[in-house]
């Protein structure tokens, strides 16, 4: 039941009110949105992307209607086991297809041709299990020159390793389990140019991904039209004007019949046709009311031999007079200076042209990894890089391209954080699998197997989460048949556990220091859980739950996490501020199999509901009511903060008061955004989460809450009024508790000192009514 930022539909309910499924209105809405975009958007690429979205959402709806799909299940596709990576669209909906199926990829086609076998996955599967095929797989294992983009692509490499290790029984078991899908799914990796880089080096995007992004950018039509006008059509208009000025007698344009002038006329008209074929951004010259069109049409009419009719003659005379009057005759000082200035403007290199240079530089780098030297890619244009000479040597690369290329910067996580490449905890979570993979694979002592399991882990973490109901959990790595088969070859010891513990602390410290006011996103929680398992500690890492599909109960690990928090926070400011009785919570011991087959604690579930109602929550089953209950679970567990600081041993680089101050700065920054936001409620929730972190940090040893409140009071006095009216009640509430006060147990509070919570079933006090 992972939360996501996309709105998913409310669960439907049985007569008893228990959720039974998922309302497909969300899928219908997404299909309708894609249809509108695909049929109305002006950009062709956008329409094509919308077409693909239509296909995927159509597949979702067809799959549900024909019984092929069961949305909300961890095995949503009728004929696919849980370990197969499903195709998933926004909101966690399975499409009915597998990520590893589809037409043969180029490397599969090439292998079939080289081995002279049918271009069919079943034939390629049989080839890989032949003596020759296994030899090739062993070579890949030894060189490490392969890519695993989907976890299925590691299956046959694992079989090859097991055969070479003499574990034929395990190898046969894997083959037997995956063979029914041999004609449908890719089970072999893609060969690569080289072995993977240092696992401590990470990147957001590869050089190839950024290259494709820049290559797909189209020229700015307005800029290109202006350049054409300045460099093509203005000079051509000058030629036409000069040509007609040669006919002027006594200030009037005349017609000439000599052969030289007539031949020049035909040449100009032919050039016009050629120019229109090559230059199509600017269309102003086609406007019959424009001077260029008038001069050109008069020339064409003259060449018919019928002469100019009076109207054309009048338009021609007016156009010639106005052009000379405004700019001077071509060749005059004023005209020459103007055209030189326009030519200089038109010669300024376009972003599109510079992008081609950057794309060429990226194409020369390894495409599967990040960019180790971003500055080299962004250096000024050098001789020979722009063959058409449209971009002068020394031209600087615009900042817009620097932003894109820096997203591919390769370095340690610390280096990328310092460089501003990691702007959020969500982006950090994308990078973490590259770090965690090496730690989790360290227990495999054979280097080839260690690299293979590292690649498998990273590919598995790219698997998109499913929308799940009934407390079902996402598929775990060890459920993959080929990963399960090599578990017997793991040899964890004190060294590997110590390395995993170090990686866990490092990740926790990076998260606290970089994003002290942010709730840990679920992908990051999964990595912490994986690293925690490698340490030998069974730590209860809890995910953020989606309020729209909340099933009304929490798995047993939420109670365990709350009890860890109690061991750290009993008697603390945090306990007093949120009105928690951690001593009573620590004594709870009623985790048992619940109504969905998962282990739950009825006491913890009831406590969260009671606390939500005491905070003012009304009703049940709505998204907002669910949110108030989930928020109470987050408060009781500290949403992993206590687990990080307690058993995981995480400490910030600085002191706790500094983290608290940064959380406060985040809260006031968000509060300033509320008035202008069309959707202020999510901002209020983020403010409350930042405030919860603030209270936690002030509860740690060495923090001085009283001094902190004085500093915050002083700072708040200088804030804009609309920020003050939102934050002052929260500051007053914090000050009240710091000085020994408590909040009433029934949830009532004085207007000037409130407990800050994010969810509410009624109007939130941080969002005053318009009448107020």
GROMACS .gro file of N, CA and C in nm, residues 514-621:
model
  324
  514UNK      N    1   2.071   1.627   0.447
  514UNK     CA    2   2.031   1.692   0.321
  514UNK      C    3   1.884   1.734   0.323
  515UNK      N    4   1.798   1.653   0.384
  515UNK     CA    5   1.654   1.679   0.379
  515UNK      C    6   1.592   1.660   0.518
  516UNK      N    7   1.629   1.747   0.612
  516UNK     CA    8   1.587   1.725   0.751
  516UNK      C    9   1.439   1.747   0.776
  517UNK      N   10   1.367   1.807   0.682
  517UNK     CA   11   1.226   1.838   0.706
  517UNK      C   12   1.133   1.752   0.621
  518UNK      N   13   1.185   1.649   0.558
  518UNK     CA   14   1.108   1.572   0.461
  518UNK      C   15   1.081   1.431   0.512
  519UNK      N   16   0.958   1.385   0.496
  519UNK     CA   17   0.924   1.247   0.528
  519UNK      C   18   1.003   1.154   0.436
  520UNK      N   19   1.057   1.047   0.489
  520UNK     CA   20   1.134   0.954   0.407
  520UNK      C   21   1.043   0.892   0.301
  521UNK      N   22   1.072   0.909   0.173
  521UNK     CA   23   0.987   0.848   0.069
  521UNK      C   24   0.999   0.697   0.072
  522UNK      N   25   0.896   0.629   0.026
  522UNK     CA   26   0.892   0.483   0.034
  522UNK      C   27   1.009   0.413  -0.034
  523UNK      N   28   1.056   0.458  -0.151
  523UNK     CA   29   1.172   0.391  -0.209
  523UNK      C   30   1.295   0.397  -0.118
  524UNK      N   31   1.310   0.509  -0.048
  524UNK     CA   32   1.422   0.521   0.045
  524UNK      C   33   1.403   0.430   0.165
  525UNK      N   34   1.279   0.417   0.212
  525UNK     CA   35   1.250   0.325   0.322
  525UNK      C   36   1.285   0.181   0.282
  526UNK      N   37   1.255   0.144   0.158
  526UNK     CA   38   1.287   0.008   0.113
  526UNK      C   39   1.437  -0.018   0.114
  527UNK      N   40   1.517   0.083   0.076
  527UNK     CA   41   1.662   0.065   0.078
  527UNK      C   42   1.714   0.054   0.221
  528UNK      N   43   1.660   0.135   0.310
  528UNK     CA   44   1.699   0.125   0.450
  528UNK      C   45   1.664  -0.013   0.505
  529UNK      N   46   1.548  -0.064   0.465
  529UNK     CA   47   1.507  -0.197   0.510
  529UNK      C   48   1.601  -0.304   0.459
  530UNK      N   49   1.640  -0.294   0.332
  530UNK     CA   50   1.731  -0.393   0.275
  530UNK      C   51   1.867  -0.389   0.343
  531UNK      N   52   1.919  -0.268   0.368
  531UNK     CA   53   2.047  -0.256   0.437
  531UNK      C   54   2.036  -0.305   0.581
  532UNK      N   55   1.922  -0.274   0.645
  532UNK     CA   56   1.902  -0.320   0.782
  532UNK      C   57   1.901  -0.471   0.790
  533UNK      N   58   1.841  -0.537   0.691
  533UNK     CA   59   1.839  -0.683   0.690
  533UNK      C   60   1.980  -0.739   0.677
  534UNK      N   61   2.066  -0.673   0.600
  534UNK     CA   62   2.203  -0.720   0.583
  534UNK      C   63   2.284  -0.706   0.712
  535UNK      N   64   2.245  -0.613   0.799
  535UNK     CA   65   2.318  -0.596   0.924
  535UNK      C   66   2.285  -0.706   1.025
  536UNK      N   67   2.177  -0.781   0.998
  536UNK     CA   68   2.133  -0.881   1.093
  536UNK      C   69   2.030  -0.828   1.190
  537UNK      N   70   2.002  -0.698   1.186
  537UNK     CA   71   1.900  -0.638   1.272
  537UNK      C   72   1.765  -0.647   1.203
  538UNK      N   73   1.665  -0.685   1.276
  538UNK     CA   74   1.530  -0.691   1.220
  538UNK      C   75   1.457  -0.563   1.262
  539UNK      N   76   1.484  -0.456   1.187
  539UNK     CA   77   1.431  -0.326   1.223
  539UNK      C   78   1.297  -0.301   1.152
  540UNK      N   79   1.202  -0.240   1.221
  540UNK     CA   80   1.068  -0.217   1.164
  540UNK      C   81   1.060  -0.086   1.086
  541UNK      N   82   1.099  -0.089   0.961
  541UNK     CA   83   1.089   0.030   0.878
  541UNK      C   84   0.947   0.040   0.824
  542UNK      N   85   0.885   0.156   0.840
  542UNK     CA   86   0.744   0.170   0.804
  542UNK      C   87   0.730   0.263   0.683
  543UNK      N   88   0.639   0.227   0.594
  543UNK     CA   89   0.616   0.304   0.473
  543UNK      C   90   0.510   0.411   0.498
  544UNK      N   91   0.507   0.509   0.409
  544UNK     CA   92   0.398   0.605   0.408
  544UNK      C   93   0.282   0.542   0.334
  545UNK      N   94   0.165   0.541   0.395
  545UNK     CA   95   0.049   0.474   0.337
  545UNK      C   96  -0.037   0.574   0.261
  546UNK      N   97  -0.102   0.525   0.158
  546UNK     CA   98  -0.191   0.610   0.078
  546UNK      C   99  -0.328   0.616   0.144
  547UNK      N  100  -0.373   0.737   0.173
  547UNK     CA  101  -0.501   0.753   0.244
  547UNK      C  102  -0.619   0.705   0.161
  548UNK      N  103  -0.607   0.710   0.028
  548UNK     CA  104  -0.722   0.674  -0.055
  548UNK      C  105  -0.743   0.524  -0.067
  549UNK      N  106  -0.643   0.442  -0.028
  549UNK     CA  107  -0.663   0.297  -0.031
  549UNK      C  108  -0.630   0.235   0.104
  550UNK      N  109  -0.634   0.316   0.209
  550UNK     CA  110  -0.605   0.267   0.345
  550UNK      C  111  -0.712   0.168   0.387
  551UNK      N  112  -0.669   0.054   0.443
  551UNK     CA  113  -0.761  -0.054   0.478
  551UNK      C  114  -0.805  -0.051   0.623
  552UNK      N  115  -0.768   0.054   0.697
  552UNK     CA  116  -0.815   0.069   0.833
  552UNK      C  117  -0.732  -0.003   0.937
  553UNK      N  118  -0.620  -0.062   0.898
  553UNK     CA  119  -0.536  -0.135   0.993
  553UNK      C  120  -0.391  -0.123   0.951
  554UNK      N  121  -0.301  -0.147   1.047
  554UNK     CA  122  -0.157  -0.135   1.023
  554UNK      C  123  -0.091  -0.270   1.050
  555UNK      N  124   0.011  -0.301   0.974
  555UNK     CA  125   0.084  -0.425   1.000
  555UNK      C  126   0.159  -0.412   1.133
  556UNK      N  127   0.197  -0.527   1.188
  556UNK     CA  128   0.256  -0.530   1.320
  556UNK      C  129   0.384  -0.451   1.335
  557UNK      N  130   0.453  -0.424   1.225
  557UNK     CA  131   0.579  -0.352   1.238
  557UNK      C  132   0.557  -0.207   1.283
  558UNK      N  133   0.436  -0.154   1.266
  558UNK     CA  134   0.410  -0.018   1.312
  558UNK      C  135   0.413  -0.012   1.465
  559UNK      N  136   0.360  -0.114   1.529
  559UNK     CA  137   0.370  -0.119   1.675
  559UNK      C  138   0.515  -0.130   1.718
  560UNK      N  139   0.592  -0.216   1.649
  560UNK     CA  140   0.733  -0.232   1.684
  560UNK      C  141   0.809  -0.101   1.668
  561UNK      N  142   0.779  -0.026   1.561
  561UNK     CA  143   0.846   0.102   1.539
  561UNK      C  144   0.807   0.202   1.647
  562UNK      N  145   0.680   0.202   1.688
  562UNK     CA  146   0.636   0.292   1.793
  562UNK      C  147   0.703   0.258   1.926
  563UNK      N  148   0.726   0.130   1.951
  563UNK     CA  149   0.792   0.089   2.075
  563UNK      C  150   0.940   0.128   2.075
  564UNK      N  151   1.004   0.124   1.959
  564UNK     CA  152   1.141   0.177   1.949
  564UNK      C  153   1.141   0.326   1.979
  565UNK      N  154   1.042   0.397   1.925
  565UNK     CA  155   1.031   0.540   1.952
  565UNK      C  156   1.012   0.565   2.101
  566UNK      N  157   0.933   0.479   2.166
  566UNK     CA  158   0.912   0.494   2.309
  566UNK      C  159   1.040   0.479   2.388
  567UNK      N  160   1.126   0.385   2.346
  567UNK     CA  161   1.252   0.367   2.415
  567UNK      C  162   1.343   0.487   2.402
  568UNK      N  163   1.324   0.567   2.298
  568UNK     CA  164   1.409   0.683   2.275
  568UNK      C  165   1.348   0.812   2.330
  569UNK      N  166   1.213   0.820   2.334
  569UNK     CA  167   1.148   0.949   2.355
  569UNK      C  168   1.063   0.957   2.482
  570UNK      N  169   1.060   0.853   2.562
  570UNK     CA  170   0.982   0.860   2.685
  570UNK      C  171   1.029   0.977   2.771
  571UNK      N  172   0.934   1.060   2.813
  571UNK     CA  173   0.966   1.177   2.893
  571UNK      C  174   1.017   1.296   2.815
  572UNK      N  175   1.018   1.288   2.685
  572UNK     CA  176   1.077   1.393   2.602
  572UNK      C  177   0.975   1.499   2.564
  573UNK      N  178   1.025   1.607   2.503
  573UNK     CA  179   0.939   1.711   2.448
  573UNK      C  180   0.844   1.652   2.345
  574UNK      N  181   0.892   1.562   2.263
  574UNK     CA  182   0.810   1.499   2.159
  574UNK      C  183   0.690   1.430   2.221
  575UNK      N  184   0.712   1.352   2.325
  575UNK     CA  185   0.604   1.279   2.390
  575UNK      C  186   0.501   1.377   2.447
  576UNK      N  187   0.547   1.485   2.508
  576UNK     CA  188   0.456   1.582   2.568
  576UNK      C  189   0.381   1.661   2.461
  577UNK      N  190   0.452   1.700   2.356
  577UNK     CA  191   0.388   1.781   2.252
  577UNK      C  192   0.274   1.705   2.186
  578UNK      N  193   0.296   1.578   2.156
  578UNK     CA  194   0.193   1.500   2.085
  578UNK      C  195   0.103   1.422   2.180
  579UNK      N  196   0.123   1.436   2.311
  579UNK     CA  197   0.034   1.372   2.407
  579UNK      C  198   0.036   1.221   2.400
  580UNK      N  199   0.155   1.163   2.397
  580UNK     CA  200   0.171   1.018   2.382
  580UNK      C  201   0.205   0.957   2.518
  581UNK      N  202   0.151   0.839   2.546
  581UNK     CA  203   0.190   0.762   2.664
  581UNK      C  204   0.275   0.645   2.614
  582UNK      N  205   0.404   0.672   2.594
  582UNK     CA  206   0.490   0.568   2.539
  582UNK      C  207   0.506   0.449   2.636
  583UNK      N  208   0.497   0.473   2.765
  583UNK     CA  209   0.510   0.363   2.861
  583UNK      C  210   0.400   0.261   2.839
  584UNK      N  211   0.277   0.309   2.820
  584UNK     CA  212   0.166   0.217   2.795
  584UNK      C  213   0.181   0.149   2.659
  585UNK      N  214   0.228   0.222   2.562
  585UNK     CA  215   0.242   0.165   2.428
  585UNK      C  216   0.350   0.057   2.426
  586UNK      N  217   0.456   0.078   2.502
  586UNK     CA  218   0.564  -0.020   2.506
  586UNK      C  219   0.517  -0.153   2.566
  587UNK      N  220   0.415  -0.148   2.650
  587UNK     CA  221   0.366  -0.269   2.715
  587UNK      C  222   0.270  -0.349   2.626
  588UNK      N  223   0.228  -0.296   2.512
  588UNK     CA  224   0.134  -0.366   2.425
  588UNK      C  225   0.202  -0.487   2.361
  589UNK      N  226   0.133  -0.600   2.360
  589UNK     CA  227   0.189  -0.723   2.301
  589UNK      C  228   0.074  -0.807   2.246
  590UNK      N  229   0.010  -0.757   2.141
  590UNK     CA  230  -0.106  -0.830   2.089
  590UNK      C  231  -0.101  -0.846   1.937
  591UNK      N  232   0.019  -0.849   1.881
  591UNK     CA  233   0.031  -0.866   1.736
  591UNK      C  234  -0.010  -1.009   1.700
  592UNK      N  235  -0.103  -1.021   1.608
  592UNK     CA  236  -0.153  -1.153   1.566
  592UNK      C  237  -0.207  -1.143   1.424
  593UNK      N  238  -0.238  -1.256   1.365
  593UNK     CA  239  -0.293  -1.256   1.230
  593UNK      C  240  -0.428  -1.186   1.229
  594UNK      N  241  -0.439  -1.086   1.140
  594UNK     CA  242  -0.561  -1.007   1.133
  594UNK      C  243  -0.655  -1.054   1.024
  595UNK      N  244  -0.748  -0.967   0.987
  595UNK     CA  245  -0.854  -1.007   0.894
  595UNK      C  246  -0.805  -1.026   0.752
  596UNK      N  247  -0.688  -0.969   0.718
  596UNK     CA  248  -0.635  -0.987   0.583
  596UNK      C  249  -0.523  -1.089   0.578
  597UNK      N  250  -0.505  -1.163   0.686
  597UNK     CA  251  -0.399  -1.263   0.690
  597UNK      C  252  -0.265  -1.207   0.731
  598UNK      N  253  -0.255  -1.075   0.747
  598UNK     CA  254  -0.130  -1.012   0.790
  598UNK      C  255  -0.133  -0.996   0.941
  599UNK      N  256  -0.015  -0.989   1.001
  599UNK     CA  257  -0.005  -0.972   1.146
  599UNK      C  258  -0.026  -0.825   1.180
  600UNK      N  259  -0.122  -0.799   1.267
  600UNK     CA  260  -0.158  -0.664   1.305
  600UNK      C  261  -0.174  -0.656   1.457
  601UNK      N  262  -0.179  -0.534   1.508
  601UNK     CA  263  -0.202  -0.510   1.651
  601UNK      C  264  -0.334  -0.436   1.667
  602UNK      N  265  -0.439  -0.502   1.716
  602UNK     CA  266  -0.567  -0.433   1.736
  602UNK      C  267  -0.555  -0.312   1.829
  603UNK      N  268  -0.467  -0.324   1.929
  603UNK     CA  269  -0.451  -0.212   2.022
  603UNK      C  270  -0.391  -0.091   1.951
  604UNK      N  271  -0.290  -0.113   1.869
  604UNK     CA  272  -0.229  -0.001   1.797
  604UNK      C  273  -0.330   0.059   1.700
  605UNK      N  274  -0.403  -0.025   1.627
  605UNK     CA  275  -0.505   0.026   1.534
  605UNK      C  276  -0.606   0.113   1.608
  606UNK      N  277  -0.655   0.063   1.722
  606UNK     CA  278  -0.755   0.137   1.798
  606UNK      C  279  -0.699   0.268   1.851
  607UNK      N  280  -0.574   0.265   1.897
  607UNK     CA  281  -0.512   0.386   1.950
  607UNK      C  282  -0.502   0.494   1.844
  608UNK      N  283  -0.462   0.456   1.724
  608UNK     CA  284  -0.452   0.555   1.615
  608UNK      C  285  -0.589   0.616   1.585
  609UNK      N  286  -0.693   0.532   1.585
  609UNK     CA  287  -0.827   0.583   1.561
  609UNK      C  288  -0.874   0.676   1.672
  610UNK      N  289  -0.848   0.637   1.796
  610UNK     CA  290  -0.888   0.720   1.909
  610UNK      C  291  -0.817   0.856   1.906
  611UNK      N  292  -0.688   0.855   1.876
  611UNK     CA  293  -0.612   0.980   1.872
  611UNK      C  294  -0.661   1.069   1.757
  612UNK      N  295  -0.697   1.007   1.645
  612UNK     CA  296  -0.748   1.086   1.533
  612UNK      C  297  -0.880   1.153   1.571
  613UNK      N  298  -0.968   1.080   1.639
  613UNK     CA  299  -1.096   1.138   1.680
  613UNK      C  300  -1.074   1.247   1.785
  614UNK      N  301  -0.978   1.225   1.875
  614UNK     CA  302  -0.950   1.327   1.976
  614UNK      C  303  -0.894   1.455   1.914
  615UNK      N  304  -0.829   1.441   1.799
  615UNK     CA  305  -0.773   1.560   1.732
  615UNK      C  306  -0.877   1.634   1.651
  616UNK      N  307  -1.002   1.581   1.651
  616UNK     CA  308  -1.110   1.651   1.581
  616UNK      C  309  -1.157   1.583   1.456
  617UNK      N  310  -1.102   1.464   1.424
  617UNK     CA  311  -1.144   1.395   1.303
  617UNK      C  312  -1.287   1.345   1.320
  618UNK      N  313  -1.366   1.362   1.214
  618UNK     CA  314  -1.505   1.316   1.216
  618UNK      C  315  -1.527   1.220   1.100
  619UNK      N  316  -1.620   1.127   1.119
  619UNK     CA  317  -1.652   1.032   1.014
  619UNK      C  318  -1.547   0.924   1.002
  620UNK      N  319  -1.564   0.838   0.903
  620UNK     CA  320  -1.468   0.730   0.878
  620UNK      C  321  -1.480   0.686   0.733
  621UNK      N  322  -1.370   0.634   0.682
  621UNK     CA  323  -1.372   0.580   0.546
  621UNK      C  324  -1.339   0.680   0.438
   0.00000   0.00000   0.00000
